Coordinates of C-alpha atoms in Angstrom, one line a residue:
M1037 CA 189.4 139.6 83.6
K1038 CA 186.5 137.4 83.0
K1039 CA 186.7 134.9 81.8
L1040 CA 189.5 133.1 80.0
F1041 CA 189.3 129.3 80.7
F1042 CA 191.6 127.2 78.6
L1043 CA 192.5 123.5 78.6
L1044 CA 195.7 123.9 76.7
G1045 CA 199.3 123.2 77.9
S1046 CA 202.3 125.0 76.4
I1047 CA 206.0 124.6 76.2
F1048 CA 208.4 127.4 76.1
V1049 CA 212.1 128.0 76.6
L1050 CA 213.1 130.0 79.7
I1051 CA 216.1 132.4 79.3
P1052 CA 217.5 134.1 82.4
S1053 CA 217.5 137.9 82.4
V1054 CA 219.5 140.3 84.6
I1055 CA 216.6 142.0 86.4
A1056 CA 215.0 139.7 89.0
Q1057 CA 212.1 141.9 90.2
T1058 CA 209.5 144.2 88.8
D1059 CA 207.1 146.9 90.0
L1060 CA 203.7 145.7 91.2
I1061 CA 200.7 147.9 90.8
V1062 CA 197.4 147.4 92.6
K1063 CA 194.4 149.1 91.0
D1064 CA 190.6 148.4 91.2
S1065 CA 191.4 145.2 93.3
L1066 CA 193.6 143.9 90.5
L1067 CA 197.3 143.3 90.1
Y1068 CA 199.4 144.7 87.3
T1069 CA 203.1 144.7 86.3
Y1070 CA 205.1 145.8 83.2
T1071 CA 206.1 143.2 80.6
K1072 CA 208.1 143.5 77.4
L1073 CA 206.6 141.8 74.4
Y1074 CA 208.5 140.8 71.2
S1075 CA 206.9 139.8 67.9
L1076 CA 207.2 141.5 64.6
H1077 CA 207.6 144.6 66.8
S1078 CA 208.4 145.0 70.5
D1079 CA 206.6 147.0 73.2
S1080 CA 206.5 147.4 77.0
T1081 CA 203.0 147.5 78.4
L1082 CA 201.2 147.4 81.8
S1083 CA 199.8 143.8 82.0
L1084 CA 197.2 142.2 84.2
I1085 CA 198.3 139.3 86.4
D1086 CA 195.4 136.8 86.2
T1087 CA 195.4 133.5 88.0
G1088 CA 191.9 133.0 86.5
S1089 CA 193.3 132.7 83.0
S1090 CA 195.0 129.4 82.1
L1091 CA 196.9 131.1 79.2
C1092 CA 198.1 134.6 78.5
A1093 CA 195.9 136.9 76.5
I1094 CA 196.4 139.9 74.2
D1095 CA 194.0 142.6 73.0
S1096 CA 193.3 142.1 69.3
T1097 CA 193.8 145.8 68.4
Y1098 CA 197.0 146.0 70.4
A1099 CA 198.2 142.7 68.7
V1100 CA 197.8 144.1 65.3
D1101 CA 198.7 147.8 65.7
K1102 CA 201.6 147.5 68.2
M1103 CA 202.9 144.0 67.8
G1104 CA 202.4 143.5 64.1
I1105 CA 200.5 140.2 64.5
C1106 CA 198.5 138.9 61.6
L1107 CA 195.1 137.8 62.9
N1108 CA 194.6 135.7 59.8
E1109 CA 197.3 133.4 61.1
T1110 CA 195.6 132.7 64.5
N1111 CA 194.5 129.2 65.6
K1112 CA 191.3 128.2 67.3
V1113 CA 191.5 126.3 70.6
R1114 CA 188.8 124.6 72.6
V1115 CA 187.6 126.3 75.8
N1116 CA 186.7 124.3 78.9
S1117 CA 186.5 121.1 76.8
R1118 CA 183.3 122.5 75.2
T1119 CA 182.6 123.2 71.5
N1120 CA 183.3 126.9 71.7
K1121 CA 186.8 128.0 70.7
L1122 CA 188.9 131.2 70.9
S1123 CA 191.6 132.5 68.6
T1124 CA 195.2 132.1 69.7
C1125 CA 198.6 133.3 68.5
L1126 CA 202.2 132.8 69.4
I1127 CA 204.2 135.7 70.9
D1128 CA 207.8 135.3 70.0
S1129 CA 208.9 136.2 73.5
V1130 CA 207.5 137.7 76.8
S1131 CA 209.9 139.3 79.3
F1132 CA 208.3 139.0 82.8
C1133 CA 210.0 139.4 86.2
G1134 CA 213.5 138.7 85.2
K1135 CA 212.9 135.9 82.6
I1136 CA 212.2 135.7 78.9
Y1137 CA 209.6 133.2 77.8
R1138 CA 209.8 132.0 74.2
K1139 CA 206.9 131.1 71.9
V1140 CA 204.2 132.0 74.3
P1141 CA 200.6 131.0 73.2
C1142 CA 198.1 133.8 73.8
I1143 CA 194.4 134.1 73.5
V1144 CA 193.5 136.9 71.1
A1145 CA 190.3 138.8 72.1
D1146 CA 188.7 142.2 71.9
L1147 CA 189.6 143.0 75.5
K1148 CA 189.3 146.8 75.1
G1149 CA 186.0 146.5 73.4
I1150 CA 184.6 144.2 76.0
F1151 CA 186.1 145.3 79.3
Q1152 CA 186.7 148.9 78.2
K1153 CA 188.4 151.0 81.0
Y1154 CA 189.4 147.8 82.9
A1155 CA 191.0 146.1 79.9
P1156 CA 194.8 145.7 79.7
D1157 CA 196.8 145.2 76.5
F1158 CA 198.2 142.0 77.8
V1159 CA 197.2 139.4 80.4
I1160 CA 199.8 137.2 82.2
G1161 CA 198.1 133.8 82.8
A1162 CA 198.9 130.7 84.7
D1163 CA 201.0 129.3 81.9
I1164 CA 203.8 131.8 82.9
L1165 CA 202.9 132.2 86.6
R1166 CA 203.3 128.4 87.3
D1167 CA 207.0 128.5 86.2
R1168 CA 208.4 129.5 89.6
A1169 CA 207.4 130.6 93.1
L1170 CA 206.8 134.4 93.2
V1171 CA 206.6 136.9 96.0
F1172 CA 203.9 139.5 95.6
N1173 CA 205.1 142.2 98.1
L1174 CA 202.2 144.5 98.5
S1175 CA 204.2 146.7 101.0
S1176 CA 207.1 147.5 98.7
K1177 CA 205.0 147.1 95.5
K1178 CA 207.5 144.7 94.1
L1179 CA 207.2 141.3 92.4
Y1180 CA 210.2 138.9 92.5
P1181 CA 211.1 135.2 92.7
V1182 CA 211.2 133.6 96.2
R1183 CA 214.7 134.3 97.7
N1184 CA 214.3 132.6 101.1
K1185 CA 212.8 129.1 101.2
T1186 CA 212.2 129.4 105.0
I1187 CA 208.6 130.3 105.8
K1188 CA 208.0 131.9 109.2
K1189 CA 205.6 130.3 111.6
E1190 CA 203.4 133.5 111.4
A1191 CA 202.7 132.9 107.8
V1192 CA 199.5 131.1 106.7
K1193 CA 200.1 128.4 104.1
L1194 CA 197.1 127.2 102.2
T1195 CA 197.5 124.2 99.9
W1196 CA 195.1 124.2 96.9
K1197 CA 193.6 121.1 95.3
D1198 CA 194.5 119.5 92.0
C1199 CA 192.0 121.1 89.6
K1200 CA 191.8 117.9 87.6
R1201 CA 189.6 116.5 90.4
Y1202 CA 186.9 118.9 89.4
P1203 CA 185.5 118.3 85.8
D1204 CA 183.9 121.8 85.7
V1205 CA 187.1 123.7 86.6
P1206 CA 189.7 124.7 84.0
L1207 CA 193.2 123.5 84.2
S1208 CA 195.8 125.5 86.2
F1209 CA 193.1 127.0 88.4
I1210 CA 193.8 127.5 92.1
I1211 CA 191.0 125.7 93.9
F1212 CA 190.4 125.7 97.6
E1213 CA 187.8 123.6 99.3
A1214 CA 185.8 125.6 101.9
K1215 CA 182.8 125.5 104.2
I1216 CA 180.0 128.1 104.5
S1217 CA 177.6 127.4 107.4
G1218 CA 178.7 123.7 107.3
E1219 CA 178.1 123.3 103.6
D1220 CA 181.0 122.3 101.3
V1221 CA 181.9 124.7 98.5
C1222 CA 184.9 125.3 96.2
F1223 CA 186.5 128.6 95.4
A1224 CA 189.0 129.6 92.7
F1225 CA 191.6 132.2 93.8
D1226 CA 191.3 134.6 90.9
T1227 CA 193.4 137.8 90.8
G1228 CA 191.7 138.8 87.6
S1229 CA 188.3 139.2 89.2
R1230 CA 187.1 142.5 90.6
T1231 CA 184.6 140.8 92.9
N1232 CA 184.2 137.8 95.1
K1233 CA 181.5 135.4 93.9
L1234 CA 179.6 132.5 95.3
P1235 CA 179.0 129.2 93.5
I1236 CA 175.9 129.3 91.4
N1237 CA 172.6 128.7 93.2
F1238 CA 174.2 129.1 96.6
H1239 CA 172.4 131.5 98.8
P1240 CA 173.7 131.7 102.4
S1241 CA 171.6 134.7 103.4
S1242 CA 169.2 137.4 102.2
P1243 CA 171.0 139.5 99.6
E1244 CA 171.1 143.2 98.9
L1245 CA 170.6 144.6 95.4
I1246 CA 173.6 146.6 94.2
Q1247 CA 174.4 148.4 91.0
R1248 CA 177.7 147.2 89.7
E1249 CA 179.7 147.3 86.4
T1250 CA 180.2 143.8 85.0
A1251 CA 181.5 142.1 81.9
N1252 CA 182.6 138.8 80.4
L1253 CA 183.9 137.6 77.0
S1254 CA 180.3 137.3 75.7
S1255 CA 178.9 140.5 77.2
K1256 CA 180.4 144.0 77.1
L1257 CA 180.9 146.1 80.2
K1258 CA 177.7 147.6 81.5
T1259 CA 176.0 148.4 84.8
K1260 CA 173.7 145.7 86.2
T1261 CA 171.7 145.1 89.4
L1262 CA 173.4 142.3 91.2
K1263 CA 172.7 140.3 94.3
C1264 CA 175.3 140.9 97.0
Y1265 CA 175.6 138.8 100.2
K1266 CA 177.3 140.8 102.9
N1267 CA 179.9 139.6 105.4
I1268 CA 179.7 135.9 104.6
T1269 CA 181.9 133.8 106.9
F1270 CA 183.7 130.9 105.3
Q1271 CA 186.5 128.5 106.4
I1272 CA 189.5 127.2 104.4
E1273 CA 191.5 124.6 106.2
K1274 CA 191.5 125.9 109.8
K1275 CA 191.2 129.6 109.0
Q1276 CA 188.0 131.6 109.0
Y1277 CA 187.5 134.6 106.7
A1278 CA 184.6 137.0 106.0
L1279 CA 183.9 138.8 102.7
D1280 CA 181.1 140.3 100.7
F1281 CA 180.1 138.0 97.8
F1282 CA 178.1 138.6 94.6
E1283 CA 176.0 135.9 93.0
G1284 CA 178.1 133.6 90.8
N1285 CA 177.8 131.8 87.5
Y1286 CA 179.9 128.7 88.0
T1287 CA 179.8 125.6 90.2
Y1288 CA 182.8 127.1 92.0
G1289 CA 183.0 130.6 93.6
L1290 CA 185.7 133.2 93.1
L1291 CA 188.0 134.8 95.6
N1292 CA 189.8 137.9 94.5
L1293 CA 192.7 139.9 96.0
E1294 CA 190.5 141.1 98.9
F1295 CA 190.7 137.6 100.3
L1296 CA 194.3 138.3 101.4
G1297 CA 193.3 141.2 103.5
G1298 CA 196.1 143.4 102.1
H1299 CA 198.8 141.0 103.0
S1300 CA 201.8 140.1 100.8
F1301 CA 201.8 136.6 99.5
I1302 CA 203.8 133.8 97.8
L1303 CA 202.3 131.9 94.9
D1304 CA 203.9 128.5 94.3
Y1305 CA 202.2 126.5 91.5
R1306 CA 204.7 123.6 91.8
K1307 CA 203.8 122.9 95.4
R1308 CA 200.2 124.3 95.0
N1309 CA 200.8 126.7 97.9
L1310 CA 199.4 130.1 98.6
V1311 CA 201.4 131.6 101.5
I1312 CA 199.8 134.7 103.1
L1313 CA 202.7 136.6 104.8
P1314 CA 202.6 138.8 107.8
S1315 CA 204.2 142.2 107.1
E1316 CA 207.2 141.6 109.4
V1317 CA 208.4 138.7 107.3
L1318 CA 209.2 141.0 104.5

């Protein structure tokens, strides 16, 4: 889901719930799960899990029609420390993976109008994801809190950088320093992106031209001719990876779910760890 960058912290009360796991759905290289939302009305909806969104987000039509939210009562917040602002509202509570989160701030945007068939009703952002370490079990298609603190030697643990070190990077983003052909680059691990993208003006090889659907908050979904760089090898810490990349728009690139090669993983915001798990660990 591109692109919700917000420099806003939030405080909410966490209330334990009985169920400690939820279904995990992979579709179009994106991750989804069901959440229960409570405001004037309540509803259960399939929600996008987006590490590339600092806050949660809700579709404006869904907010009004299903949740009874009055858009006249929304507040404007600054995006990326720039002058542009987006509307926000407070959801009374969000039930996600065995916990209920109270007074959750959400960006209100015309997600369905912009992203069309790819748009969810609700987006789970880093504001909720950073609360606890979570296991994304792609084999069993389940999402649950970490149960065993011991990480097997076969797992690959990558520690991301403090995003505050990078003035162009929104807060709560998962940033990895990498090398491509000896050059230093930065990537954000973004589960809300359908493609991998290079940093702007970075051209490691001759690209191919590919027709691809694309959208962002300022441009509705449409098919464009994009530059694609095939099988680009890059290194994060001591591990090498190879992916296809599209031309990017930011000083940092984007790594989507393909980066994990189909492996289950642990996301731990408190320790800033992304742990890629071999199948036998689970």
